[in-house]
PDB file of C-alpha atoms and ligand atoms in Angstrom:
ATOM      1  CA  MET A   1      93.587  63.451 105.221  1.00  0.00           C
ATOM      2  CA  PRO A   2      95.077  66.927 107.500  1.00  0.00           C
ATOM      3  CA  ILE A   3      97.741  68.228 106.296  1.00  0.00           C
ATOM      4  CA  VAL A   4     101.009  66.746 108.272  1.00  0.00           C
ATOM      5  CA  SER A   5     104.642  67.898 108.548  1.00  0.00           C
ATOM      6  CA  ALA A   6     107.222  67.181 105.908  1.00  0.00           C
ATOM      7  CA  LYS A   7     109.109  65.087 108.799  1.00  0.00           C
ATOM      8  CA  GLU A   8     108.200  61.767 108.017  1.00  0.00           C
ATOM      9  CA  MET A   9     107.156  62.183 104.342  1.00  0.00           C
ATOM     10  CA  LEU A  10     110.574  63.462 103.532  1.00  0.00           C
ATOM     11  CA  ALA A  11     112.846  60.880 105.254  1.00  0.00           C
ATOM     12  CA  THR A  12     110.849  57.375 103.827  1.00  0.00           C
ATOM     13  CA  ALA A  13     111.523  59.535 100.335  1.00  0.00           C
ATOM     14  CA  ARG A  14     115.472  59.859 101.395  1.00  0.00           C
ATOM     15  CA  GLN A  15     115.729  56.419 102.726  1.00  0.00           C
ATOM     16  CA  ARG A  16     113.493  54.209  99.372  1.00  0.00           C
ATOM     17  CA  GLY A  17     116.118  56.364  97.392  1.00  0.00           C
ATOM     18  CA  TYR A  18     113.086  59.444  95.788  1.00  0.00           C
ATOM     19  CA  GLY A  19     111.472  62.800  95.574  1.00  0.00           C
ATOM     20  CA  VAL A  20     108.254  64.850  97.056  1.00  0.00           C
ATOM     21  CA  GLY A  21     108.061  67.025  94.793  1.00  0.00           C
ATOM     22  CA  GLN A  22     107.051  70.551  96.427  1.00  0.00           C
ATOM     23  CA  PHE A  23     104.535  72.589  94.087  1.00  0.00           C
ATOM     24  CA  ASN A  24     104.664  76.021  95.282  1.00  0.00           C
ATOM     25  CA  ILE A  25     101.320  77.519  94.835  1.00  0.00           C
ATOM     26  CA  ASN A  26      99.717  80.467  93.484  1.00  0.00           C
ATOM     27  CA  ASN A  27      96.125  81.124  93.937  1.00  0.00           C
ATOM     28  CA  LEU A  28      92.639  78.291  94.356  1.00  0.00           C
ATOM     29  CA  GLU A  29      93.752  77.258  90.844  1.00  0.00           C
ATOM     30  CA  TRP A  30      96.930  75.915  91.417  1.00  0.00           C
ATOM     31  CA  THR A  31      95.960  74.816  94.523  1.00  0.00           C
ATOM     32  CA  LYS A  32      93.399  72.422  93.642  1.00  0.00           C
ATOM     33  CA  ALA A  33      95.385  71.332  90.187  1.00  0.00           C
ATOM     34  CA  VAL A  34      98.195  70.477  92.166  1.00  0.00           C
ATOM     35  CA  LEU A  35      96.426  68.488  95.043  1.00  0.00           C
ATOM     36  CA  LEU A  36      94.283  67.269  92.472  1.00  0.00           C
ATOM     37  CA  THR A  37      96.879  65.781  90.425  1.00  0.00           C
ATOM     38  CA  ALA A  38      98.834  64.536  93.731  1.00  0.00           C
ATOM     39  CA  GLU A  39      95.670  62.257  94.935  1.00  0.00           C
ATOM     40  CA  GLU A  40      95.701  61.055  91.453  1.00  0.00           C
ATOM     41  CA  HIS A  41      98.490  59.564  91.244  1.00  0.00           C
ATOM     42  CA  LYS A  42      99.083  58.181  94.838  1.00  0.00           C
ATOM     43  CA  SER A  43     101.535  60.566  95.201  1.00  0.00           C
ATOM     44  CA  PRO A  44     103.069  62.553  98.373  1.00  0.00           C
ATOM     45  CA  VAL A  45     102.785  66.909  97.861  1.00  0.00           C
ATOM     46  CA  ILE A  46     104.341  69.882  99.393  1.00  0.00           C
ATOM     47  CA  LEU A  47     102.267  72.958  98.978  1.00  0.00           C
ATOM     48  CA  GLY A  48     105.454  75.405  99.086  1.00  0.00           C
ATOM     49  CA  VAL A  49     103.795  79.511  99.425  1.00  0.00           C
ATOM     50  CA  SER A  50     106.311  82.255  99.742  1.00  0.00           C
ATOM     51  CA  GLU A  51     105.299  85.049 102.091  1.00  0.00           C
ATOM     52  CA  GLY A  52     104.646  87.098  99.056  1.00  0.00           C
ATOM     53  CA  ALA A  53     102.155  85.171  97.765  1.00  0.00           C
ATOM     54  CA  ALA A  54     100.173  84.375 100.584  1.00  0.00           C
ATOM     55  CA  LYS A  55     100.575  87.503 101.263  1.00  0.00           C
ATOM     56  CA  TYR A  56      98.682  88.009  98.111  1.00  0.00           C
ATOM     57  CA  MET A  57      96.271  85.690  98.647  1.00  0.00           C
ATOM     58  CA  GLY A  58      94.600  86.910 102.079  1.00  0.00           C
ATOM     59  CA  GLY A  59      98.373  86.011 103.903  1.00  0.00           C
ATOM     60  CA  PHE A  60      99.028  82.700 106.054  1.00  0.00           C
ATOM     61  CA  LYS A  61      95.323  82.147 107.325  1.00  0.00           C
ATOM     62  CA  THR A  62      93.613  82.414 104.481  1.00  0.00           C
ATOM     63  CA  VAL A  63      96.504  80.375 102.934  1.00  0.00           C
ATOM     64  CA  VAL A  64      95.643  77.393 106.039  1.00  0.00           C
ATOM     65  CA  SER A  65      91.928  77.293 105.199  1.00  0.00           C
ATOM     66  CA  MET A  66      92.185  77.391 101.630  1.00  0.00           C
ATOM     67  CA  VAL A  67      94.208  74.396 102.102  1.00  0.00           C
ATOM     68  CA  GLU A  68      92.165  72.284 104.990  1.00  0.00           C
ATOM     69  CA  GLY A  69      88.152  73.291 102.947  1.00  0.00           C
ATOM     70  CA  MET A  70      89.901  72.501  99.421  1.00  0.00           C
ATOM     71  CA  MET A  71      91.687  68.700 101.005  1.00  0.00           C
ATOM     72  CA  GLU A  72      88.075  67.755 103.100  1.00  0.00           C
ATOM     73  CA  TYR A  73      86.104  68.156  99.669  1.00  0.00           C
ATOM     74  CA  TYR A  74      88.400  66.622  97.470  1.00  0.00           C
ATOM     75  CA  SER A  75      88.477  63.518  99.806  1.00  0.00           C
ATOM     76  CA  ILE A  76      92.273  63.889  98.826  1.00  0.00           C
ATOM     77  CA  SER A  77      94.008  60.910 101.396  1.00  0.00           C
ATOM     78  CA  VAL A  78      97.424  61.649  99.707  1.00  0.00           C
ATOM     79  CA  PRO A  79     100.009  63.236 102.435  1.00  0.00           C
ATOM     80  CA  VAL A  80     100.466  66.762 102.006  1.00  0.00           C
ATOM     81  CA  ALA A  81     102.545  69.584 103.571  1.00  0.00           C
ATOM     82  CA  ILE A  82     101.395  72.815 104.111  1.00  0.00           C
ATOM     83  CA  HIS A  83     105.173  74.904 103.548  1.00  0.00           C
ATOM     84  CA  LEU A  84     106.456  78.043 103.856  1.00  0.00           C
ATOM     85  CA  ASP A  85     109.287  78.951 100.950  1.00  0.00           C
ATOM     86  CA  HIS A  86     112.359  81.189 102.244  1.00  0.00           C
ATOM     87  CA  GLY A  87     110.856  82.391 105.335  1.00  0.00           C
ATOM     88  CA  SER A  88     112.902  84.829 106.694  1.00  0.00           C
ATOM     89  CA  PHE A  89     112.764  84.891 111.229  1.00  0.00           C
ATOM     90  CA  GLU A  90     109.038  86.190 112.214  1.00  0.00           C
ATOM     91  CA  GLY A  91     107.175  85.144 108.769  1.00  0.00           C
ATOM     92  CA  ALA A  92     108.013  81.592 109.878  1.00  0.00           C
ATOM     93  CA  LYS A  93     106.585  82.378 113.150  1.00  0.00           C
ATOM     94  CA  LYS A  94     104.000  83.819 112.199  1.00  0.00           C
ATOM     95  CA  ALA A  95     103.102  80.177 109.498  1.00  0.00           C
ATOM     96  CA  MET A  96     103.300  77.858 112.737  1.00  0.00           C
ATOM     97  CA  ASP A  97     101.329  80.303 114.163  1.00  0.00           C
ATOM     98  CA  ALA A  98      98.448  80.259 110.833  1.00  0.00           C
ATOM     99  CA  GLY A  99      98.906  76.510 111.272  1.00  0.00           C
ATOM    100  CA  PHE A 100     101.525  75.618 108.437  1.00  0.00           C
ATOM    101  CA  SER A 101     102.719  72.196 109.108  1.00  0.00           C
ATOM    102  CA  SER A 102     106.386  73.161 107.595  1.00  0.00           C
ATOM    103  CA  VAL A 103     108.411  75.801 107.273  1.00  0.00           C
ATOM    104  CA  MET A 104     111.658  76.493 105.601  1.00  0.00           C
ATOM    105  CA  PHE A 105     113.954  79.532 107.727  1.00  0.00           C
ATOM    106  CA  ASP A 106     116.011  80.375 104.995  1.00  0.00           C
ATOM    107  CA  GLY A 107     118.739  82.472 106.989  1.00  0.00           C
ATOM    108  CA  SER A 108     121.979  81.924 104.576  1.00  0.00           C
ATOM    109  CA  HIS A 109     122.984  85.220 104.032  1.00  0.00           C
ATOM    110  CA  TYR A 110     123.596  85.326 107.769  1.00  0.00           C
ATOM    111  CA  PRO A 111     126.675  84.616 109.084  1.00  0.00           C
ATOM    112  CA  ILE A 112     126.412  81.236 110.040  1.00  0.00           C
ATOM    113  CA  GLU A 113     126.749  81.603 113.441  1.00  0.00           C
ATOM    114  CA  GLU A 114     123.166  83.675 112.735  1.00  0.00           C
ATOM    115  CA  ASN A 115     121.885  80.759 111.228  1.00  0.00           C
ATOM    116  CA  ILE A 116     122.834  78.809 113.413  1.00  0.00           C
ATOM    117  CA  GLU A 117     121.527  80.180 116.473  1.00  0.00           C
ATOM    118  CA  LYS A 118     117.874  81.857 114.993  1.00  0.00           C
ATOM    119  CA  THR A 119     117.286  78.331 113.070  1.00  0.00           C
ATOM    120  CA  ARG A 120     118.038  76.235 116.303  1.00  0.00           C
ATOM    121  CA  GLU A 121     114.855  78.962 118.051  1.00  0.00           C
ATOM    122  CA  ILE A 122     112.280  78.014 115.046  1.00  0.00           C
ATOM    123  CA  VAL A 123     113.051  74.502 115.492  1.00  0.00           C
ATOM    124  CA  ASP A 124     112.193  74.579 119.352  1.00  0.00           C
ATOM    125  CA  LEU A 125     109.841  76.766 118.433  1.00  0.00           C
ATOM    126  CA  ALA A 126     108.436  73.617 115.961  1.00  0.00           C
ATOM    127  CA  THR A 127     109.444  70.770 117.197  1.00  0.00           C
ATOM    128  CA  ALA A 128     106.651  71.102 120.020  1.00  0.00           C
ATOM    129  CA  LYS A 129     104.643  71.484 117.517  1.00  0.00           C
ATOM    130  CA  GLY A 130     105.188  68.979 115.636  1.00  0.00           C
ATOM    131  CA  ILE A 131     106.495  71.412 112.692  1.00  0.00           C
ATOM    132  CA  SER A 132     108.771  69.967 110.394  1.00  0.00           C
ATOM    133  CA  VAL A 133     111.912  72.691 109.422  1.00  0.00           C
ATOM    134  CA  GLU A 134     114.200  72.998 106.161  1.00  0.00           C
ATOM    135  CA  ALA A 135     117.292  75.546 107.344  1.00  0.00           C
ATOM    136  CA  GLU A 136     119.452  76.572 103.919  1.00  0.00           C
ATOM    137  CA  VAL A 137     123.540  77.188 104.001  1.00  0.00           C
ATOM    138  CA  GLY A 138     124.981  78.559 100.353  1.00  0.00           C
ATOM    139  CA  GLY A 139     122.010  81.077  98.986  1.00  0.00           C
ATOM    140  CA  ILE A 140     120.329  79.620  95.624  1.00  0.00           C
ATOM    141  CA  GLY A 141     120.663  82.174  92.984  1.00  0.00           C
ATOM    142  CA  GLY A 142     118.297  83.745  90.863  1.00  0.00           C
ATOM    143  CA  GLU A 143     117.765  86.866  88.850  1.00  0.00           C
ATOM    144  CA  GLU A 144     117.012  90.190  90.267  1.00  0.00           C
ATOM    145  CA  ASP A 145     116.701  93.031  88.874  1.00  0.00           C
ATOM    146  CA  GLY A 146     117.305  91.890  85.222  1.00  0.00           C
ATOM    147  CA  VAL A 147     120.560  90.495  86.043  1.00  0.00           C
ATOM    148  CA  VAL A 148     120.905  86.506  86.828  1.00  0.00           C
ATOM    149  CA  GLY A 149     122.938  85.702  89.627  1.00  0.00           C
ATOM    150  CA  ALA A 150     124.968  82.499  89.356  1.00  0.00           C
ATOM    151  CA  GLY A 151     124.694  80.564  93.161  1.00  0.00           C
ATOM    152  CA  GLU A 152     126.349  79.968  96.403  1.00  0.00           C
ATOM    153  CA  ILE A 153     127.715  76.811  96.610  1.00  0.00           C
ATOM    154  CA  ALA A 154     127.765  75.568 100.563  1.00  0.00           C
ATOM    155  CA  ASP A 155     130.863  74.602 102.937  1.00  0.00           C
ATOM    156  CA  THR A 156     129.931  71.403 104.004  1.00  0.00           C
ATOM    157  CA  GLU A 157     131.779  71.934 107.307  1.00  0.00           C
ATOM    158  CA  GLU A 158     128.826  74.620 107.987  1.00  0.00           C
ATOM    159  CA  CYS A 159     126.307  72.239 106.239  1.00  0.00           C
ATOM    160  CA  ARG A 160     127.587  69.223 108.736  1.00  0.00           C
ATOM    161  CA  GLN A 161     127.296  71.953 111.571  1.00  0.00           C
ATOM    162  CA  ILE A 162     123.791  72.630 111.565  1.00  0.00           C
ATOM    163  CA  ALA A 163     122.572  69.783 109.902  1.00  0.00           C
ATOM    164  CA  LYS A 164     123.194  68.470 113.488  1.00  0.00           C
ATOM    165  CA  LEU A 165     120.000  70.695 115.065  1.00  0.00           C
ATOM    166  CA  ASP A 166     117.040  69.044 114.097  1.00  0.00           C
ATOM    167  CA  ILE A 167     115.797  70.087 111.416  1.00  0.00           C
ATOM    168  CA  SER A 168     114.158  68.353 109.215  1.00  0.00           C
ATOM    169  CA  MET A 169     115.258  68.540 105.978  1.00  0.00           C
ATOM    170  CA  LEU A 170     118.300  70.919 104.420  1.00  0.00           C
ATOM    171  CA  ALA A 171     118.600  73.412 100.806  1.00  0.00           C
ATOM    172  CA  ALA A 172     122.277  74.486 100.153  1.00  0.00           C
ATOM    173  CA  GLY A 173     123.241  75.575  97.389  1.00  0.00           C
ATOM    174  CA  ILE A 174     124.553  74.487  94.744  1.00  0.00           C
ATOM    175  CA  GLY A 175     125.070  76.015  91.441  1.00  0.00           C
ATOM    176  CA  ASN A 176     121.039  76.015  91.003  1.00  0.00           C
ATOM    177  CA  ILE A 177     119.180  78.892  91.403  1.00  0.00           C
ATOM    178  CA  HIS A 178     115.276  79.945  90.590  1.00  0.00           C
ATOM    179  CA  GLY A 179     113.792  81.062  87.391  1.00  0.00           C
ATOM    180  CA  PRO A 180     115.052  79.287  84.538  1.00  0.00           C
ATOM    181  CA  TYR A 181     118.881  78.738  83.707  1.00  0.00           C
ATOM    182  CA  PRO A 182     120.940  80.514  81.334  1.00  0.00           C
ATOM    183  CA  ASP A 183     122.243  79.175  78.222  1.00  0.00           C
ATOM    184  CA  ASN A 184     126.036  79.173  80.305  1.00  0.00           C
ATOM    185  CA  TRP A 185     125.021  77.398  83.621  1.00  0.00           C
ATOM    186  CA  GLN A 186     127.424  74.956  84.915  1.00  0.00           C
ATOM    187  CA  GLY A 187     125.287  72.761  85.697  1.00  0.00           C
ATOM    188  CA  LEU A 188     125.076  71.507  89.927  1.00  0.00           C
ATOM    189  CA  ARG A 189     127.762  70.748  91.803  1.00  0.00           C
ATOM    190  CA  MET A 190     127.343  67.290  92.453  1.00  0.00           C
ATOM    191  CA  ASP A 191     130.246  66.595  93.769  1.00  0.00           C
ATOM    192  CA  VAL A 192     129.990  69.171  96.730  1.00  0.00           C
ATOM    193  CA  LEU A 193     126.326  67.259  96.894  1.00  0.00           C
ATOM    194  CA  LYS A 194     127.465  63.618  97.182  1.00  0.00           C
ATOM    195  CA  GLU A 195     130.271  64.999 100.230  1.00  0.00           C
ATOM    196  CA  ILE A 196     126.930  66.659 101.955  1.00  0.00           C
ATOM    197  CA  GLY A 197     125.325  63.881 101.023  1.00  0.00           C
ATOM    198  CA  GLU A 198     127.757  61.980 102.645  1.00  0.00           C
ATOM    199  CA  THR A 199     128.306  64.564 105.723  1.00  0.00           C
ATOM    200  CA  THR A 200     124.738  65.215 107.495  1.00  0.00           C
ATOM    201  CA  ASN A 201     123.377  62.466 109.000  1.00  0.00           C
ATOM    202  CA  ASN A 202     120.626  61.151 106.260  1.00  0.00           C
ATOM    203  CA  ILE A 203     119.036  64.618 105.764  1.00  0.00           C
ATOM    204  CA  PRO A 204     116.698  64.609 103.567  1.00  0.00           C
ATOM    205  CA  LEU A 205     118.471  66.985 101.056  1.00  0.00           C
ATOM    206  CA  VAL A 206     116.748  69.908  98.698  1.00  0.00           C
ATOM    207  CA  LEU A 207     117.206  71.250  95.822  1.00  0.00           C
ATOM    208  CA  HIS A 208     115.476  74.281  95.140  1.00  0.00           C
ATOM    209  CA  GLY A 209     115.631  75.937  91.361  1.00  0.00           C
ATOM    210  CA  GLY A 210     113.878  72.611  89.966  1.00  0.00           C
ATOM    211  CA  THR A 211     112.536  74.284  86.800  1.00  0.00           C
ATOM    212  CA  GLY A 212     115.671  73.372  83.572  1.00  0.00           C
ATOM    213  CA  ILE A 213     117.658  71.406  85.562  1.00  0.00           C
ATOM    214  CA  PRO A 214     117.737  68.347  82.473  1.00  0.00           C
ATOM    215  CA  ASP A 215     116.526  64.771  83.758  1.00  0.00           C
ATOM    216  CA  ASP A 216     119.917  62.976  84.652  1.00  0.00           C
ATOM    217  CA  MET A 217     120.689  65.523  86.627  1.00  0.00           C
ATOM    218  CA  VAL A 218     117.301  65.647  89.211  1.00  0.00           C
ATOM    219  CA  LYS A 219     118.255  61.950  89.253  1.00  0.00           C
ATOM    220  CA  GLU A 220     121.374  62.280  90.616  1.00  0.00           C
ATOM    221  CA  ALA A 221     120.971  64.463  92.502  1.00  0.00           C
ATOM    222  CA  ILE A 222     118.266  62.283  94.621  1.00  0.00           C
ATOM    223  CA  SER A 223     121.108  58.886  94.516  1.00  0.00           C
ATOM    224  CA  TYR A 224     123.036  60.649  96.897  1.00  0.00           C
ATOM    225  CA  GLY A 225     120.124  62.583  99.213  1.00  0.00           C
ATOM    226  CA  VAL A 226     118.149  64.727  97.651  1.00  0.00           C
ATOM    227  CA  ALA A 227     114.685  64.233  98.829  1.00  0.00           C
ATOM    228  CA  LYS A 228     112.327  67.823  98.139  1.00  0.00           C
ATOM    229  CA  ILE A 229     112.440  69.357  94.884  1.00  0.00           C
ATOM    230  CA  ASN A 230     111.227  72.881  94.554  1.00  0.00           C
ATOM    231  CA  VAL A 231     109.177  73.516  90.877  1.00  0.00           C
ATOM    232  CA  ASN A 232     107.635  76.815  91.021  1.00  0.00           C
ATOM    233  CA  THR A 233     108.613  78.803  87.765  1.00  0.00           C
ATOM    234  CA  GLU A 234     107.611  76.633  85.024  1.00  0.00           C
ATOM    235  CA  CYS A 235     104.047  76.124  86.731  1.00  0.00           C
ATOM    236  CA  GLN A 236     104.019  79.651  85.678  1.00  0.00           C
ATOM    237  CA  LEU A 237     105.247  79.336  82.724  1.00  0.00           C
ATOM    238  CA  VAL A 238     102.990  76.874  80.687  1.00  0.00           C
ATOM    239  CA  PHE A 239      99.889  78.727  82.916  1.00  0.00           C
ATOM    240  CA  ALA A 240     101.584  81.505  81.264  1.00  0.00           C
ATOM    241  CA  GLN A 241     101.046  79.734  77.725  1.00  0.00           C
ATOM    242  CA  ALA A 242      97.937  77.756  77.516  1.00  0.00           C
ATOM    243  CA  THR A 243      95.677  81.166  79.014  1.00  0.00           C
ATOM    244  CA  ARG A 244      98.369  83.014  75.907  1.00  0.00           C
ATOM    245  CA  GLU A 245      97.226  80.493  73.238  1.00  0.00           C
ATOM    246  CA  TYR A 246      94.215  80.428  74.384  1.00  0.00           C
ATOM    247  CA  ILE A 247      93.056  83.952  74.613  1.00  0.00           C
ATOM    248  CA  LEU A 248      95.226  84.502  71.330  1.00  0.00           C
ATOM    249  CA  ALA A 249      91.877  81.420  69.573  1.00  0.00           C
ATOM    250  CA  GLY A 250      89.978  84.306  70.463  1.00  0.00           C
ATOM    251  CA  LEU A 251      88.439  81.886  72.470  1.00  0.00           C
ATOM    252  CA  ASP A 252      87.897  83.922  75.506  1.00  0.00           C
ATOM    253  CA  GLN A 253      85.609  86.155  72.435  1.00  0.00           C
ATOM    254  CA  LYS A 254      83.195  83.082  72.202  1.00  0.00           C
ATOM    255  CA  GLY A 255      79.750  82.410  73.823  1.00  0.00           C
ATOM    256  CA  LYS A 256      81.469  82.658  77.979  1.00  0.00           C
ATOM    257  CA  GLY A 257      84.629  81.369  77.114  1.00  0.00           C
ATOM    258  CA  TYR A 258      85.887  84.888  78.771  1.00  0.00           C
ATOM    259  CA  ASP A 259      83.914  82.922  82.376  1.00  0.00           C
ATOM    260  CA  PRO A 260      86.553  82.589  84.607  1.00  0.00           C
ATOM    261  CA  ARG A 261      86.121  79.049  84.691  1.00  0.00           C
ATOM    262  CA  LYS A 262      86.183  78.278  80.882  1.00  0.00           C
ATOM    263  CA  LEU A 263      89.162  81.069  80.902  1.00  0.00           C
ATOM    264  CA  LEU A 264      91.484  79.957  84.031  1.00  0.00           C
ATOM    265  CA  LYS A 265      90.914  75.931  82.211  1.00  0.00           C
ATOM    266  CA  PRO A 266      93.651  75.478  79.750  1.00  0.00           C
ATOM    267  CA  GLY A 267      96.084  77.127  82.767  1.00  0.00           C
ATOM    268  CA  SER A 268      95.087  74.442  85.134  1.00  0.00           C
ATOM    269  CA  ASP A 269      95.259  71.728  82.533  1.00  0.00           C
ATOM    270  CA  ALA A 270      98.986  72.501  81.990  1.00  0.00           C
ATOM    271  CA  ILE A 271      99.895  72.695  85.369  1.00  0.00           C
ATOM    272  CA  MET A 272      98.665  69.641  86.723  1.00  0.00           C
ATOM    273  CA  GLU A 273     100.210  68.272  82.932  1.00  0.00           C
ATOM    274  CA  THR A 274     103.753  69.588  84.461  1.00  0.00           C
ATOM    275  CA  VAL A 275     103.141  68.737  87.845  1.00  0.00           C
ATOM    276  CA  LYS A 276     102.554  64.496  86.753  1.00  0.00           C
ATOM    277  CA  GLU A 277     105.421  65.486  84.919  1.00  0.00           C
ATOM    278  CA  LYS A 278     107.268  66.374  87.521  1.00  0.00           C
ATOM    279  CA  MET A 279     106.034  62.931  89.875  1.00  0.00           C
ATOM    280  CA  THR A 280     106.695  60.789  87.418  1.00  0.00           C
ATOM    281  CA  LEU A 281     110.468  61.947  87.160  1.00  0.00           C
ATOM    282  CA  PHE A 282     111.141  62.587  90.975  1.00  0.00           C
ATOM    283  CA  ASN A 283     109.250  58.702  91.296  1.00  0.00           C
ATOM    284  CA  SER A 284     107.266  59.867  93.883  1.00  0.00           C
ATOM    285  CA  ILE A 285     103.850  58.213  91.869  1.00  0.00           C
ATOM    286  CA  HIS A 286     102.516  55.171  93.990  1.00  0.00           C
ATOM    287  CA  GLN A 287     103.879  56.558  97.055  1.00  0.00           C
ATOM    288  CA  ALA A 288     101.589  57.938  99.505  1.00  0.00           C
TER     289      ALA A 288
HETATM  290  P1  LIG B 301     112.005  77.080  90.029  1.00  0.00           P
HETATM  291  O1  LIG B 301     111.264  78.977  90.172  1.00  0.00           O
HETATM  292  O2  LIG B 301     113.360  77.637  89.745  1.00  0.00           O
HETATM  293  O3  LIG B 301     111.400  76.378  89.920  1.00  0.00           O
HETATM  294  O4  LIG B 301     112.626  77.221  92.044  1.00  0.00           O
HETATM  295  C1  LIG B 301     111.363  77.105  92.396  1.00  0.00           C
HETATM  296  C2  LIG B 301     111.986  77.033  93.977  1.00  0.00           C
HETATM  297  O5  LIG B 301     113.042  77.116  94.617  1.00  0.00           O
HETATM  298  C3  LIG B 301     110.566  78.194  95.414  1.00  0.00           C
HETATM  299  O6  LIG B 301     112.173  77.912  96.424  1.00  0.00           O
END
């Protein structure tokens, strides 16, 4: 199956009450692990690519070619979208030109009028090409220079305004943050999420910062209209942990254990296990 826009897969997920995982990819191993897990468990999936990760992997075109080649090679039959994560205005345009099937334009740091104007422009370009667009209102917190920001709480009225554009999904800050949650985290503002879900015309909502949100909160969020859940750090943590164990056990020094195909296997297997656990939690298994 060719890569697809995320529009239909998320509209269906929202309608049927499950979530589709966006798993951020960092290299070939990551991409292969996510695609094979989605195929094995017959789950739709979104490959998230930040501008930084795209730069690391050799640019947007390299990413698109790698994903397309791999999908053909492994006969991937489930719906897969390649999605720009937290794109800038120029980055979103470049990703669309390079063949991404979905983009996020993160205008949450602009005043709402400017965010809406810029999002509208991206939507116009995207719609002509059948590409899905994610908009964001209310910033997502996270670590910057060692300080963990709490994350903003989106304004419901601003969500309602931006949802009037022809966007395919909306990310709204509800106290979620990227990376692990601090011990004193107050949890997701379910009251705000519920209100946003009720006032945005059934647009699939996006939950960023999927690492470390308790399972019951994830399920409750899905019940209020979340149809896409982003997971990045958790895969990085399990990959690093499994790789560390392999090396600390001296396995890289045994036989040809230094061969990257062996050295990176425990980490890749750990990503596959985490992706499967998330797909089970989001209830996207057997939905493709
Ligand atoms: P985590 O790194 O916390 O899983 O968040 C991922 C994310 O929201 C990407 O946009």
